[in-house]
């Protein structure tokens, strides 16, 4: 039977998979043999920048991630903090930059879908979405189309699943002309004793697939998301995934219903590199092996190869390990919600990822080598040189200067955007977009969460360390300004090509600044995402480490808002 | 002249609408439907009376606006 | 007042509706899943907002043909007060319980904001706690709220007092700025704005409460 | 057998999507378009091989679900 492995591995094929010679040699030595086609595909996605964080890991390790209220820091699907009364806030931010440039509606929509899954995978009900957007110059021929499509896509997905999109930020700068940034954040709520993790356990336990069927969607999307753009990648038009928010909504409800039982041992969403990254991650965290029978995978298209099934990025899918004997009960729940449910394998003690197809073993790789042996680079960098402040003449007409500023694209009202988002569904949005931070009540209580996303790329470009500090501090101030106590942040680090020393210098500088600010404010980083190679024909974006901060207030009746409450009140300026 | 344009999803692209229609028809007791796909149908009234130039122009409209060629195919009939 | 909230796959304002009903009536509503054929006797049936079946094909089209709607139609026709918000309104027009149709917003964008509207008829069982002509603020959140009916139907609706609410300004292209209508008998109301989202000052106002209170008053 | 179904808005029903297309094409410099209308195009794969019964069944699907006859017309082709 044709299974793809008859395809010969050539140096060109290896290169097309984004692996350099040295990396390929590493694979051969880890496996003790040449990989076949299926295995090569799996290594290539696991070792891509997107999945392996090979350029950033070294520096990310330096960030502060701990505080007494941190239940789970980076390393799981999302960060978890304790917000008192046995409740936890679970949140993360993620980029969907390249797909959104190619197909703004679907790119942005599936970005929202992905980040929602990261959060409800951990047992949380998503309660708020945020989005941090950067576009090129307002009069660049593409900007209008991209902005309209992205906003419509975020609304199209978020509105349909019924999670309010409560805030965000939007900037325009020519450096994003060929490389827009679409960063989406989700915040969810769970009980601290009902949090789910991805570590698989229990040899023989069933591995279960739920959600939508697998098609040939976005195969190689994960590698695409890490490869620098050139003009003709627009022409090549790699397959873009289409999101199905309706199915996502059903998936949320079905997963939360199953999570209320004790059936789940481990659960993981299928994000970039779908079945590959989810199974490898679950097995690796649990220190076990996985055997998958690919014939059992629910398929949307005929004659799919193992390679395609393992690399497909079809949306709205999850992988779980269940306690033995709970399959029927779980199946009933997913049938009620009209979702696919299939036992596709089981846990083994081999430490390998073993793939069967048509009764044959078509792939067999040590899980360790896919994760721990992935390359890690300490890329060379040059710190951004300090610049002298520039003298600017005072404006002749202050009134006009103010009007120019607030009428400018970077400061004008964002009402056009947020009115396209349902920011009130779920009935707990008590501070809508337009203020310093969005505030969402913890359902059924007087407690509330405050959320803000911020970064000023211009500052990060001029002085990465200062810009990194400022971004963290701004979320802290925005959260404080509504009356909440800032607790922790997530982040999405959008930069250019890390193989360039100056860009790597920006990255290292921003992280240093962020780390300092977090330490000074006792405001740890609990989750995040890195998006590199945001560059078109050698010209990179402004360094854009977007920060998403979360705080809590015990009594939301005491919330502050920016509206002036009446005439005759005193205006006070505080600070330096 | 009239242009009749069909815009359909490319092969292999997920079609949530089609899937939902299939499902709903099944639930309503129509069990003779194996698959359903949904696309768009657009009619344009054109000033032009020249077939060749109209064809070219409508094709450009499709590529630039009416179809999203990343995920959709289109076909044009003139009459 | 005992009420039921009908839940379809993709409903997402079902909880909001349940919270509002419980807060105002003091009784938890019955949540009825679309696959049920029957449910306990209730005084009030609510079809919540959301994106049932993803709004695929046409908003509300698939829900209107579900099992549970056969039962809802039967009870509405027998006189049980039946109330549809947003997607619920779309479902009610799709079943034919209410005339007309809800089309894509004229501006083509989803629109979520507070809107001012006027109580056109304060004599219905859903509006009696309001004053006639009262201006109230209720949020909308929809992509397909552009009410359409032929001229004859529109004249009849206006003539018979079936227009319950009108927007004060054009929000979505709706004919005659219609925001909500009742059936001829007056026991079925459909509206695009979300009164269940305006039931306490923390959410921006309480103008939605009187709608539920009107029904409670009527039912005694 | 395959059914190709066109669902279009009735005459006199305002068509916001068609209007928007008209507008957008005009803005893009395509000035040869007098009017645009948008409808739906649905394809069904049917188990049936009998034309007459298929026709009847698809017609019923249209009336009961695929078209909203308050505002829409439909037409069916079988092949
Ligand atoms: N893409 C967006 N989505 C939703 N809300 C947004 C978006 N962009 C900006 N906003 C909202 O607009 C308001 C102003 O944004 P911004 O100027 O970034 O605020 P600030 O500078 O005070 O942090 C905020 O309430 C913010 O949440």
PDB file of N, CA and C in Angstrom, chain A residues 131 133 151 154-155 159 165-170 412-424 432-435 562, chain C residues 110-114 140-141:
ATOM      1  N   UNK A 131      -7.186  41.364  21.585  1.00  0.00           N
ATOM      2  CA  UNK A 131      -6.380  41.245  20.378  1.00  0.00           C
ATOM      3  C   UNK A 131      -5.452  42.438  20.232  1.00  0.00           C
ATOM      4  N   UNK A 133      -3.097  44.248  17.490  1.00  0.00           N
ATOM      5  CA  UNK A 133      -2.972  44.250  16.029  1.00  0.00           C
ATOM      6  C   UNK A 133      -1.992  45.321  15.563  1.00  0.00           C
ATOM      7  N   UNK A 151     -10.245  42.236  11.361  1.00  0.00           N
ATOM      8  CA  UNK A 151     -11.259  42.586  12.358  1.00  0.00           C
ATOM      9  C   UNK A 151     -12.513  41.725  12.151  1.00  0.00           C
ATOM     10  N   UNK A 154     -11.708  38.145  13.431  1.00  0.00           N
ATOM     11  CA  UNK A 154     -11.691  38.025  14.894  1.00  0.00           C
ATOM     12  C   UNK A 154     -13.122  38.052  15.414  1.00  0.00           C
ATOM     13  N   UNK A 155     -13.920  39.004  14.881  1.00  0.00           N
ATOM     14  CA  UNK A 155     -15.321  39.086  15.290  1.00  0.00           C
ATOM     15  C   UNK A 155     -16.082  37.842  14.861  1.00  0.00           C
ATOM     16  N   UNK A 159     -17.413  36.145  18.120  1.00  0.00           N
ATOM     17  CA  UNK A 159     -18.846  36.390  18.308  1.00  0.00           C
ATOM     18  C   UNK A 159     -19.620  35.081  18.246  1.00  0.00           C
ATOM     19  N   UNK A 165     -15.083  39.764  23.139  1.00  0.00           N
ATOM     20  CA  UNK A 165     -13.781  40.354  22.822  1.00  0.00           C
ATOM     21  C   UNK A 165     -13.794  41.736  23.464  1.00  0.00           C
ATOM     22  N   UNK A 166     -13.032  41.881  24.538  1.00  0.00           N
ATOM     23  CA  UNK A 166     -13.236  43.044  25.405  1.00  0.00           C
ATOM     24  C   UNK A 166     -12.199  44.148  25.238  1.00  0.00           C
ATOM     25  N   UNK A 167     -11.183  43.914  24.439  1.00  0.00           N
ATOM     26  CA  UNK A 167     -10.208  44.986  24.279  1.00  0.00           C
ATOM     27  C   UNK A 167      -9.033  44.558  23.436  1.00  0.00           C
ATOM     28  N   UNK A 168      -8.078  45.461  23.345  1.00  0.00           N
ATOM     29  CA  UNK A 168      -6.901  45.164  22.554  1.00  0.00           C
ATOM     30  C   UNK A 168      -6.152  46.429  22.262  1.00  0.00           C
ATOM     31  N   UNK A 169      -5.336  46.396  21.248  1.00  0.00           N
ATOM     32  CA  UNK A 169      -4.642  47.597  20.810  1.00  0.00           C
ATOM     33  C   UNK A 169      -4.377  47.480  19.323  1.00  0.00           C
ATOM     34  N   UNK A 170      -4.247  48.629  18.678  1.00  0.00           N
ATOM     35  CA  UNK A 170      -4.091  48.670  17.231  1.00  0.00           C
ATOM     36  C   UNK A 170      -3.095  49.767  16.878  1.00  0.00           C
ATOM     37  N   UNK A 412      -6.384  57.622  17.319  1.00  0.00           N
ATOM     38  CA  UNK A 412      -7.802  57.912  17.140  1.00  0.00           C
ATOM     39  C   UNK A 412      -8.656  56.780  17.723  1.00  0.00           C
ATOM     40  N   UNK A 413      -9.938  57.036  17.812  1.00  0.00           N
ATOM     41  CA  UNK A 413     -10.852  56.076  18.427  1.00  0.00           C
ATOM     42  C   UNK A 413     -10.837  54.739  17.689  1.00  0.00           C
ATOM     43  N   UNK A 414     -10.925  53.679  18.433  1.00  0.00           N
ATOM     44  CA  UNK A 414     -10.987  52.324  17.870  1.00  0.00           C
ATOM     45  C   UNK A 414     -12.409  51.773  17.883  1.00  0.00           C
ATOM     46  N   UNK A 415     -13.368  52.667  18.020  1.00  0.00           N
ATOM     47  CA  UNK A 415     -14.756  52.235  18.084  1.00  0.00           C
ATOM     48  C   UNK A 415     -15.160  51.382  16.867  1.00  0.00           C
ATOM     49  N   UNK A 416     -14.669  51.778  15.693  1.00  0.00           N
ATOM     50  CA  UNK A 416     -15.010  51.037  14.476  1.00  0.00           C
ATOM     51  C   UNK A 416     -14.629  49.563  14.619  1.00  0.00           C
ATOM     52  N   UNK A 417     -13.547  49.326  15.352  1.00  0.00           N
ATOM     53  CA  UNK A 417     -13.117  47.936  15.551  1.00  0.00           C
ATOM     54  C   UNK A 417     -13.987  47.247  16.588  1.00  0.00           C
ATOM     55  N   UNK A 418     -14.063  47.835  17.765  1.00  0.00           N
ATOM     56  CA  UNK A 418     -14.713  47.054  18.828  1.00  0.00           C
ATOM     57  C   UNK A 418     -16.206  46.940  18.659  1.00  0.00           C
ATOM     58  N   UNK A 419     -16.815  47.803  17.874  1.00  0.00           N
ATOM     59  CA  UNK A 419     -18.249  47.617  17.634  1.00  0.00           C
ATOM     60  C   UNK A 419     -18.524  46.394  16.759  1.00  0.00           C
ATOM     61  N   UNK A 420     -17.495  45.874  16.130  1.00  0.00           N
ATOM     62  CA  UNK A 420     -17.695  44.656  15.348  1.00  0.00           C
ATOM     63  C   UNK A 420     -17.484  43.404  16.187  1.00  0.00           C
ATOM     64  N   UNK A 421     -17.069  43.616  17.426  1.00  0.00           N
ATOM     65  CA  UNK A 421     -16.889  42.483  18.333  1.00  0.00           C
ATOM     66  C   UNK A 421     -18.016  42.484  19.352  1.00  0.00           C
ATOM     67  N   UNK A 422     -18.592  41.340  19.596  1.00  0.00           N
ATOM     68  CA  UNK A 422     -19.528  41.248  20.709  1.00  0.00           C
ATOM     69  C   UNK A 422     -18.697  41.314  21.980  1.00  0.00           C
ATOM     70  N   UNK A 423     -18.748  42.454  22.662  1.00  0.00           N
ATOM     71  CA  UNK A 423     -17.928  42.586  23.871  1.00  0.00           C
ATOM     72  C   UNK A 423     -18.754  42.446  25.141  1.00  0.00           C
ATOM     73  N   UNK A 424     -20.037  42.058  24.989  1.00  0.00           N
ATOM     74  CA  UNK A 424     -20.887  41.966  26.180  1.00  0.00           C
ATOM     75  C   UNK A 424     -21.441  40.569  26.446  1.00  0.00           C
ATOM     76  N   UNK A 432     -16.244  48.054  29.350  1.00  0.00           N
ATOM     77  CA  UNK A 432     -16.178  47.720  27.932  1.00  0.00           C
ATOM     78  C   UNK A 432     -14.946  48.356  27.298  1.00  0.00           C
ATOM     79  N   UNK A 433     -14.658  48.044  26.040  1.00  0.00           N
ATOM     80  CA  UNK A 433     -13.510  48.673  25.370  1.00  0.00           C
ATOM     81  C   UNK A 433     -13.632  50.187  25.416  1.00  0.00           C
ATOM     82  N   UNK A 434     -12.496  50.848  25.434  1.00  0.00           N
ATOM     83  CA  UNK A 434     -12.499  52.299  25.470  1.00  0.00           C
ATOM     84  C   UNK A 434     -11.846  52.850  26.723  1.00  0.00           C
ATOM     85  N   UNK A 435     -11.681  51.999  27.719  1.00  0.00           N
ATOM     86  CA  UNK A 435     -11.042  52.433  28.970  1.00  0.00           C
ATOM     87  C   UNK A 435      -9.599  51.983  29.023  1.00  0.00           C
ATOM     88  N   UNK A 562     -12.584  55.800  33.220  1.00  0.00           N
ATOM     89  CA  UNK A 562     -11.948  57.046  32.778  1.00  0.00           C
ATOM     90  C   UNK A 562     -12.927  58.206  32.603  1.00  0.00           C
TER      91      UNK A 562
ATOM     92  N   UNK C 110     -20.906  43.326  11.560  1.00  0.00           N
ATOM     93  CA  UNK C 110     -21.507  42.990  12.847  1.00  0.00           C
ATOM     94  C   UNK C 110     -21.566  44.289  13.640  1.00  0.00           C
ATOM     95  N   UNK C 111     -22.631  44.500  14.393  1.00  0.00           N
ATOM     96  CA  UNK C 111     -22.681  45.730  15.182  1.00  0.00           C
ATOM     97  C   UNK C 111     -23.064  45.418  16.627  1.00  0.00           C
ATOM     98  N   UNK C 112     -22.155  45.839  17.534  1.00  0.00           N
ATOM     99  CA  UNK C 112     -22.379  45.618  18.962  1.00  0.00           C
ATOM    100  C   UNK C 112     -22.274  46.959  19.656  1.00  0.00           C
ATOM    101  N   UNK C 113     -23.379  47.481  20.131  1.00  0.00           N
ATOM    102  CA  UNK C 113     -23.351  48.741  20.878  1.00  0.00           C
ATOM    103  C   UNK C 113     -24.709  48.989  21.527  1.00  0.00           C
ATOM    104  N   UNK C 114     -24.728  49.943  22.455  1.00  0.00           N
ATOM    105  CA  UNK C 114     -25.992  50.361  23.044  1.00  0.00           C
ATOM    106  C   UNK C 114     -26.768  51.158  22.006  1.00  0.00           C
ATOM    107  N   UNK C 140     -27.420  46.128  21.114  1.00  0.00           N
ATOM    108  CA  UNK C 140     -27.587  45.152  20.039  1.00  0.00           C
ATOM    109  C   UNK C 140     -26.252  44.459  19.829  1.00  0.00           C
ATOM    110  N   UNK C 141     -26.279  43.277  19.256  1.00  0.00           N
ATOM    111  CA  UNK C 141     -25.052  42.549  18.899  1.00  0.00           C
ATOM    112  C   UNK C 141     -25.442  41.559  17.813  1.00  0.00           C
TER     113      UNK C 141
END
